[in-house]
mmCIF file of C-alpha atoms in Angstrom:
data_model
loop_
_atom_site.group_PDB
_atom_site.id
_atom_site.type_symbol
_atom_site.label_atom_id
_atom_site.label_comp_id
_atom_site.label_asym_id
_atom_site.label_seq_id
_atom_site.Cartn_x
_atom_site.Cartn_y
_atom_site.Cartn_z
ATOM 1 C CA MET A 1 35.583 159.395 49.186
ATOM 2 C CA ASN A 2 33.244 162.218 50.110
ATOM 3 C CA MET A 3 31.760 162.675 53.581
ATOM 4 C CA ILE A 4 28.658 160.591 52.869
ATOM 5 C CA GLU A 5 30.728 157.702 51.543
ATOM 6 C CA GLN A 6 33.038 157.919 54.569
ATOM 7 C CA TYR A 7 29.957 157.798 56.774
ATOM 8 C CA TYR A 8 28.691 154.635 55.084
ATOM 9 C CA ALA A 9 32.146 153.089 55.430
ATOM 10 C CA LEU A 10 32.156 153.951 59.139
ATOM 11 C CA MET A 11 28.697 152.468 59.665
ATOM 12 C CA THR A 12 29.796 149.289 57.912
ATOM 13 C CA ILE A 13 32.662 148.798 60.369
ATOM 14 C CA VAL A 14 30.415 149.747 63.294
ATOM 15 C CA ARG A 15 27.819 147.146 62.282
ATOM 16 C CA LYS A 16 30.543 144.540 61.879
ATOM 17 C CA GLU A 17 32.081 145.267 65.282
ATOM 18 C CA VAL A 18 28.823 145.508 67.212
ATOM 19 C CA GLY A 19 27.442 142.485 65.374
ATOM 20 C CA ARG A 20 30.560 140.529 66.297
ATOM 21 C CA CYS A 21 29.986 141.308 69.992
ATOM 22 C CA LEU A 22 26.344 140.253 69.813
ATOM 23 C CA ARG A 23 27.151 137.113 67.847
ATOM 24 C CA ILE A 24 29.535 135.775 70.477
ATOM 25 C CA TRP A 25 27.826 137.312 73.500
ATOM 26 C CA MET A 26 28.208 134.141 75.561
ATOM 27 C CA GLN A 27 31.989 134.406 75.283
ATOM 28 C CA ILE A 28 32.376 138.114 76.025
ATOM 29 C CA PHE A 29 29.550 139.072 78.393
ATOM 30 C CA VAL A 30 29.062 136.023 80.631
ATOM 31 C CA PRO A 31 32.684 135.377 81.818
ATOM 32 C CA PRO A 32 33.180 138.893 83.304
ATOM 33 C CA VAL A 33 29.895 138.583 85.186
ATOM 34 C CA ILE A 34 30.918 135.217 86.665
ATOM 35 C CA THR A 35 34.415 136.459 87.528
ATOM 36 C CA MET A 36 33.183 139.625 89.222
ATOM 37 C CA THR A 37 30.526 137.682 91.142
ATOM 38 C CA LEU A 38 33.318 135.532 92.580
ATOM 39 C CA TYR A 39 35.301 138.662 93.472
ATOM 40 C CA TYR A 40 32.302 140.066 95.342
ATOM 41 C CA CYS A 41 31.674 136.784 97.150
ATOM 42 C CA ILE A 42 35.284 136.237 98.186
ATOM 43 C CA PHE A 43 36.664 139.737 98.722
ATOM 44 C CA GLY A 44 33.450 141.583 99.481
ATOM 45 C CA LYS A 45 31.600 139.142 101.697
ATOM 46 C CA VAL A 46 34.440 137.136 103.251
ATOM 47 C CA VAL A 47 37.592 139.266 103.338
ATOM 48 C CA GLY A 48 35.675 142.531 103.676
ATOM 49 C CA HIS A 49 34.566 141.766 107.245
ATOM 50 C CA PHE A 50 38.185 141.877 108.409
ATOM 51 C CA VAL A 51 39.078 145.213 106.755
ATOM 52 C CA PRO A 52 38.797 148.209 109.121
ATOM 53 C CA SER A 53 36.800 151.187 107.901
ATOM 54 C CA ASN A 54 39.734 153.592 108.248
ATOM 55 C CA VAL A 55 41.447 151.731 105.394
ATOM 56 C CA THR A 56 38.480 152.331 103.081
ATOM 57 C CA HIS A 57 37.809 156.001 103.939
ATOM 58 C CA GLY A 58 34.860 155.099 106.158
ATOM 59 C CA VAL A 59 32.779 153.157 103.602
ATOM 60 C CA PRO A 60 32.084 149.394 103.705
ATOM 61 C CA TYR A 61 34.797 147.404 101.983
ATOM 62 C CA ILE A 62 32.436 145.878 99.424
ATOM 63 C CA GLN A 63 31.402 149.391 98.342
ATOM 64 C CA PHE A 64 35.029 150.496 98.253
ATOM 65 C CA ILE A 65 36.071 147.791 95.771
ATOM 66 C CA SER A 66 32.979 148.116 93.538
ATOM 67 C CA PRO A 67 34.222 151.048 91.380
ATOM 68 C CA GLY A 68 37.563 149.327 90.846
ATOM 69 C CA LEU A 69 35.957 146.037 89.826
ATOM 70 C CA ILE A 70 33.639 147.795 87.380
ATOM 71 C CA MET A 71 36.497 149.781 85.847
ATOM 72 C CA MET A 72 38.736 146.707 85.697
ATOM 73 C CA SER A 73 36.078 144.913 83.661
ATOM 74 C CA VAL A 74 35.531 147.884 81.361
ATOM 75 C CA LEU A 75 39.150 148.555 80.451
ATOM 76 C CA MET A 76 40.028 144.882 79.984
ATOM 77 C CA SER A 77 36.980 144.237 77.790
ATOM 78 C CA SER A 78 37.630 147.308 75.650
ATOM 79 C CA PHE A 79 41.278 146.384 75.138
ATOM 80 C CA ILE A 80 40.615 142.755 74.259
ATOM 81 C CA ASN A 81 37.836 143.634 71.816
ATOM 82 C CA THR A 82 39.832 145.947 69.560
ATOM 83 C CA SER A 83 43.103 144.020 69.778
ATOM 84 C CA SER A 84 41.528 140.654 68.943
ATOM 85 C CA SER A 85 39.197 142.072 66.296
ATOM 86 C CA PHE A 86 41.893 143.981 64.417
ATOM 87 C CA PHE A 87 44.367 141.118 64.630
ATOM 88 C CA GLY A 88 41.638 138.800 63.362
ATOM 89 C CA ALA A 89 41.213 141.112 60.369
ATOM 90 C CA LYS A 90 44.976 140.981 59.784
ATOM 91 C CA PHE A 91 45.045 137.201 60.143
ATOM 92 C CA SER A 92 42.231 136.722 57.621
ATOM 93 C CA ARG A 93 43.803 139.326 55.291
ATOM 94 C CA CYS A 94 40.611 141.357 55.095
ATOM 95 C CA VAL A 95 42.422 144.326 56.633
ATOM 96 C CA GLU A 96 44.295 144.662 53.338
ATOM 97 C CA GLU A 97 41.032 145.535 51.610
ATOM 98 C CA MET A 98 40.497 148.396 54.048
ATOM 99 C CA MET A 99 44.051 149.636 53.613
ATOM 100 C CA VAL A 100 43.845 149.813 49.795
ATOM 101 C CA SER A 101 40.388 151.376 49.842
ATOM 102 C CA PRO A 102 39.898 155.167 49.879
ATOM 103 C CA MET A 103 38.593 154.809 53.439
ATOM 104 C CA SER A 104 40.444 157.182 55.772
ATOM 105 C CA GLY A 105 42.440 156.011 58.777
ATOM 106 C CA THR A 106 40.181 158.056 61.029
ATOM 107 C CA VAL A 107 37.151 156.086 59.847
ATOM 108 C CA ILE A 108 38.911 152.790 60.536
ATOM 109 C CA ILE A 109 39.895 153.885 64.028
ATOM 110 C CA PHE A 110 36.422 155.129 64.966
ATOM 111 C CA GLY A 111 34.886 151.981 63.525
ATOM 112 C CA TYR A 112 36.972 149.721 65.732
ATOM 113 C CA LEU A 113 36.547 152.032 68.710
ATOM 114 C CA SER A 114 32.791 151.550 68.424
ATOM 115 C CA GLY A 115 33.177 147.845 69.133
ATOM 116 C CA GLY A 116 35.498 148.413 72.085
ATOM 117 C CA LEU A 117 33.222 151.088 73.531
ATOM 118 C CA PHE A 118 30.095 148.966 73.034
ATOM 119 C CA ARG A 119 31.653 145.924 74.693
ATOM 120 C CA GLY A 120 33.145 147.968 77.528
ATOM 121 C CA MET A 121 29.858 149.733 78.298
ATOM 122 C CA ILE A 122 27.786 146.545 78.242
ATOM 123 C CA VAL A 123 30.245 144.684 80.464
ATOM 124 C CA GLY A 124 30.443 147.670 82.810
ATOM 125 C CA ALA A 125 26.648 147.828 83.063
ATOM 126 C CA LEU A 126 26.429 144.089 83.765
ATOM 127 C CA VAL A 127 29.068 144.263 86.498
ATOM 128 C CA LEU A 128 27.267 147.285 87.985
ATOM 129 C CA VAL A 129 24.078 145.222 88.164
ATOM 130 C CA VAL A 130 26.013 142.412 89.855
ATOM 131 C CA SER A 131 27.419 144.884 92.394
ATOM 132 C CA LEU A 132 23.915 146.068 93.243
ATOM 133 C CA LEU A 133 23.064 142.497 94.255
ATOM 134 C CA PHE A 134 25.742 142.671 96.953
ATOM 135 C CA THR A 135 25.732 146.287 98.109
ATOM 136 C CA HIS A 136 24.055 149.669 97.775
ATOM 137 C CA LEU A 137 25.646 152.119 95.358
ATOM 138 C CA GLN A 138 24.705 155.694 94.590
ATOM 139 C CA ILE A 139 26.437 157.813 91.953
ATOM 140 C CA TYR A 140 28.053 160.830 93.608
ATOM 141 C CA ASN A 141 28.946 162.762 90.448
ATOM 142 C CA TRP A 142 27.212 161.718 87.216
ATOM 143 C CA LEU A 143 29.391 163.864 84.966
ATOM 144 C CA ALA A 144 32.632 162.407 86.333
ATOM 145 C CA PHE A 145 31.060 158.923 86.237
ATOM 146 C CA PHE A 146 30.196 158.963 82.541
ATOM 147 C CA TYR A 147 33.279 160.894 81.498
ATOM 148 C CA THR A 148 35.639 158.512 83.303
ATOM 149 C CA ILE A 149 34.050 155.293 82.104
ATOM 150 C CA ILE A 150 33.667 156.410 78.472
ATOM 151 C CA SER A 151 37.113 157.998 78.174
ATOM 152 C CA THR A 152 38.752 154.970 79.817
ATOM 153 C CA SER A 153 36.933 152.580 77.494
ATOM 154 C CA LEU A 154 38.067 154.629 74.495
ATOM 155 C CA LEU A 155 41.639 154.826 75.794
ATOM 156 C CA PHE A 156 42.022 151.078 76.211
ATOM 157 C CA SER A 157 40.267 150.478 72.915
ATOM 158 C CA LEU A 158 42.956 152.648 71.309
ATOM 159 C CA ILE A 159 45.712 150.784 73.163
ATOM 160 C CA GLY A 160 44.137 147.499 72.076
ATOM 161 C CA LEU A 161 44.082 148.695 68.475
ATOM 162 C CA LEU A 162 47.763 149.567 68.766
ATOM 163 C CA ASN A 163 48.435 146.074 70.068
ATOM 164 C CA GLY A 164 46.436 144.568 67.206
ATOM 165 C CA ILE A 165 48.419 146.571 64.654
ATOM 166 C CA PHE A 166 51.768 145.230 65.864
ATOM 167 C CA ALA A 167 50.649 141.708 66.833
ATOM 168 C CA LYS A 168 52.177 138.978 64.672
ATOM 169 C CA LYS A 169 50.512 135.983 66.309
ATOM 170 C CA PHE A 170 47.662 135.242 68.688
ATOM 171 C CA ASP A 171 50.037 135.078 71.660
ATOM 172 C CA ASP A 172 50.906 138.741 71.090
ATOM 173 C CA VAL A 173 47.257 139.679 71.651
ATOM 174 C CA ALA A 174 47.126 137.911 75.038
ATOM 175 C CA TRP A 175 50.559 139.027 76.244
ATOM 176 C CA ILE A 176 49.746 142.621 77.222
ATOM 177 C CA PRO A 177 46.531 141.848 79.199
ATOM 178 C CA SER A 178 48.309 139.117 81.166
ATOM 179 C CA PHE A 179 51.671 140.740 81.849
ATOM 180 C CA VAL A 180 50.964 144.476 81.688
ATOM 181 C CA ILE A 181 47.321 145.448 82.260
ATOM 182 C CA THR A 182 46.515 142.912 84.997
ATOM 183 C CA PRO A 183 49.541 143.779 87.201
ATOM 184 C CA LEU A 184 48.932 147.506 86.715
ATOM 185 C CA THR A 185 45.286 147.009 87.653
ATOM 186 C CA TYR A 186 46.110 145.181 90.870
ATOM 187 C CA LEU A 187 48.680 147.872 91.711
ATOM 188 C CA GLY A 188 46.111 150.557 90.909
ATOM 189 C CA GLY A 189 44.181 150.317 94.153
ATOM 190 C CA VAL A 190 41.213 148.149 93.207
ATOM 191 C CA PHE A 191 41.219 146.232 96.496
ATOM 192 C CA TYR A 192 42.975 148.711 98.744
ATOM 193 C CA SER A 193 43.861 152.349 99.223
ATOM 194 C CA VAL A 194 47.248 153.194 97.718
ATOM 195 C CA SER A 195 47.933 155.406 100.746
ATOM 196 C CA GLN A 196 48.165 152.227 102.868
ATOM 197 C CA LEU A 197 51.074 150.814 100.836
ATOM 198 C CA PRO A 198 54.718 150.911 101.959
ATOM 199 C CA ALA A 199 56.578 153.983 100.736
ATOM 200 C CA ILE A 200 58.338 152.283 97.825
ATOM 201 C CA TRP A 201 55.163 150.722 96.394
ATOM 202 C CA ARG A 202 53.205 153.908 96.994
ATOM 203 C CA THR A 203 55.790 155.740 94.886
ATOM 204 C CA VAL A 204 55.566 153.098 92.164
ATOM 205 C CA SER A 205 51.771 153.441 92.121
ATOM 206 C CA MET A 206 52.090 157.167 91.475
ATOM 207 C CA PHE A 207 53.412 156.298 88.006
ATOM 208 C CA ASN A 208 50.578 153.863 87.314
ATOM 209 C CA PRO A 209 47.926 155.505 85.077
ATOM 210 C CA ILE A 210 45.313 152.937 86.102
ATOM 211 C CA HIS A 211 45.628 154.168 89.687
ATOM 212 C CA TYR A 212 44.345 157.599 88.624
ATOM 213 C CA ILE A 213 41.563 156.061 86.533
ATOM 214 C CA ILE A 214 40.282 153.986 89.439
ATOM 215 C CA LYS A 215 40.702 156.901 91.839
ATOM 216 C CA SER A 216 38.619 159.169 89.599
ATOM 217 C CA PHE A 217 35.937 156.534 89.114
ATOM 218 C CA ARG A 218 35.779 155.813 92.842
ATOM 219 C CA PHE A 219 35.278 159.514 93.486
ATOM 220 C CA SER A 220 32.482 159.664 90.907
ATOM 221 C CA MET A 221 30.631 156.813 92.630
ATOM 222 C CA LEU A 222 31.462 157.194 96.313
ATOM 223 C CA GLY A 223 32.666 160.778 96.641
ATOM 224 C CA ILE A 224 35.951 159.788 98.320
ATOM 225 C CA GLY A 225 39.533 160.399 97.237
ATOM 226 C CA GLY A 226 38.647 163.416 95.135
ATOM 227 C CA GLU A 227 42.099 165.028 95.231
ATOM 228 C CA HIS A 228 43.390 165.956 91.780
ATOM 229 C CA VAL A 229 40.456 164.254 90.016
ATOM 230 C CA VAL A 230 40.226 167.003 87.410
ATOM 231 C CA THR A 231 43.933 166.620 86.670
ATOM 232 C CA SER A 232 43.487 162.863 86.318
ATOM 233 C CA LEU A 233 40.629 163.292 83.858
ATOM 234 C CA ILE A 234 42.668 165.746 81.812
ATOM 235 C CA PHE A 235 45.530 163.257 81.600
ATOM 236 C CA ILE A 236 43.130 160.495 80.492
ATOM 237 C CA SER A 237 41.897 162.801 77.725
ATOM 238 C CA LEU A 238 45.450 163.657 76.666
ATOM 239 C CA PHE A 239 46.348 159.975 76.503
ATOM 240 C CA ASN A 240 43.295 159.412 74.292
ATOM 241 C CA VAL A 241 44.497 162.083 71.892
ATOM 242 C CA LEU A 242 48.059 160.726 71.949
ATOM 243 C CA PHE A 243 47.104 157.130 71.178
ATOM 244 C CA PHE A 244 44.597 158.229 68.550
ATOM 245 C CA PHE A 245 47.275 160.015 66.557
ATOM 246 C CA ILE A 246 49.756 157.178 67.058
ATOM 247 C CA ASN A 247 47.236 154.731 65.592
ATOM 248 C CA LEU A 248 46.346 157.164 62.817
ATOM 249 C CA TYR A 249 50.009 157.536 61.842
ATOM 250 C CA LEU A 250 50.516 153.770 61.809
ATOM 251 C CA LEU A 251 47.429 153.140 59.694
ATOM 252 C CA ASN A 252 48.174 155.929 57.233
ATOM 253 C CA ASN A 253 51.697 154.577 56.771
ATOM 254 C CA SER A 254 50.697 150.890 56.842
ATOM 255 C CA ARG A 255 53.062 150.241 59.733
ATOM 256 C CA GLY A 256 52.640 146.813 61.281
ATOM 257 C CA MET A 257 50.565 145.636 58.322
ATOM 258 C CA ARG A 258 53.367 143.935 56.473
ATOM 259 C CA ASP A 259 55.144 140.787 57.600
#
């Protein structure tokens, strides 16, 4: 396929993925909004009154948790979109048509990434609107804000695609969000400052990549915790490159496609 044909193939997957999100918008956009509203009501309005300001670097607790809640919604939505969509293609056997076509693996990856990025950005925007109903937020660094949220959405879309490639049944798609991403998110400092943890858990959190994602995003919104933010963003970018080439290798060699 020449470049124009590859472009049309890419746009076909993009339309399918974005159309899928819009077709089932009630299932993918409404639940995160309801969940995050409950988080703001319970943790922000009720628990937040009992949290001293020195724990949250001098900002109100509800503002402190807002970047983490937004990022938690973005990364989870991006992961679920690509993992469920690609596994659905495997389950219905339509992925075999893509694999035998002259379409490149890069086109397939970018096509599925478009759906994960679209869903992650929409969910992130909706949760941001919800947060503005409870507190005042002002972006401290727009460049870091957009770079962190886009690169994180792409990263977890790539991880979701990897999960979809190896998944053999629907339970495999739900396993990683429940037993890997959710615990890492809660240990990443969404509701607290990692510096307040006991020494052993603080050390464990240093090996949690989601901790650095949330820390960078919190800096971009609130201007606090800006130590090593550039290093964190570089590592997020490197992980994007790593998982892209892992997925590309698997697709080009049809790994995980055969029973």
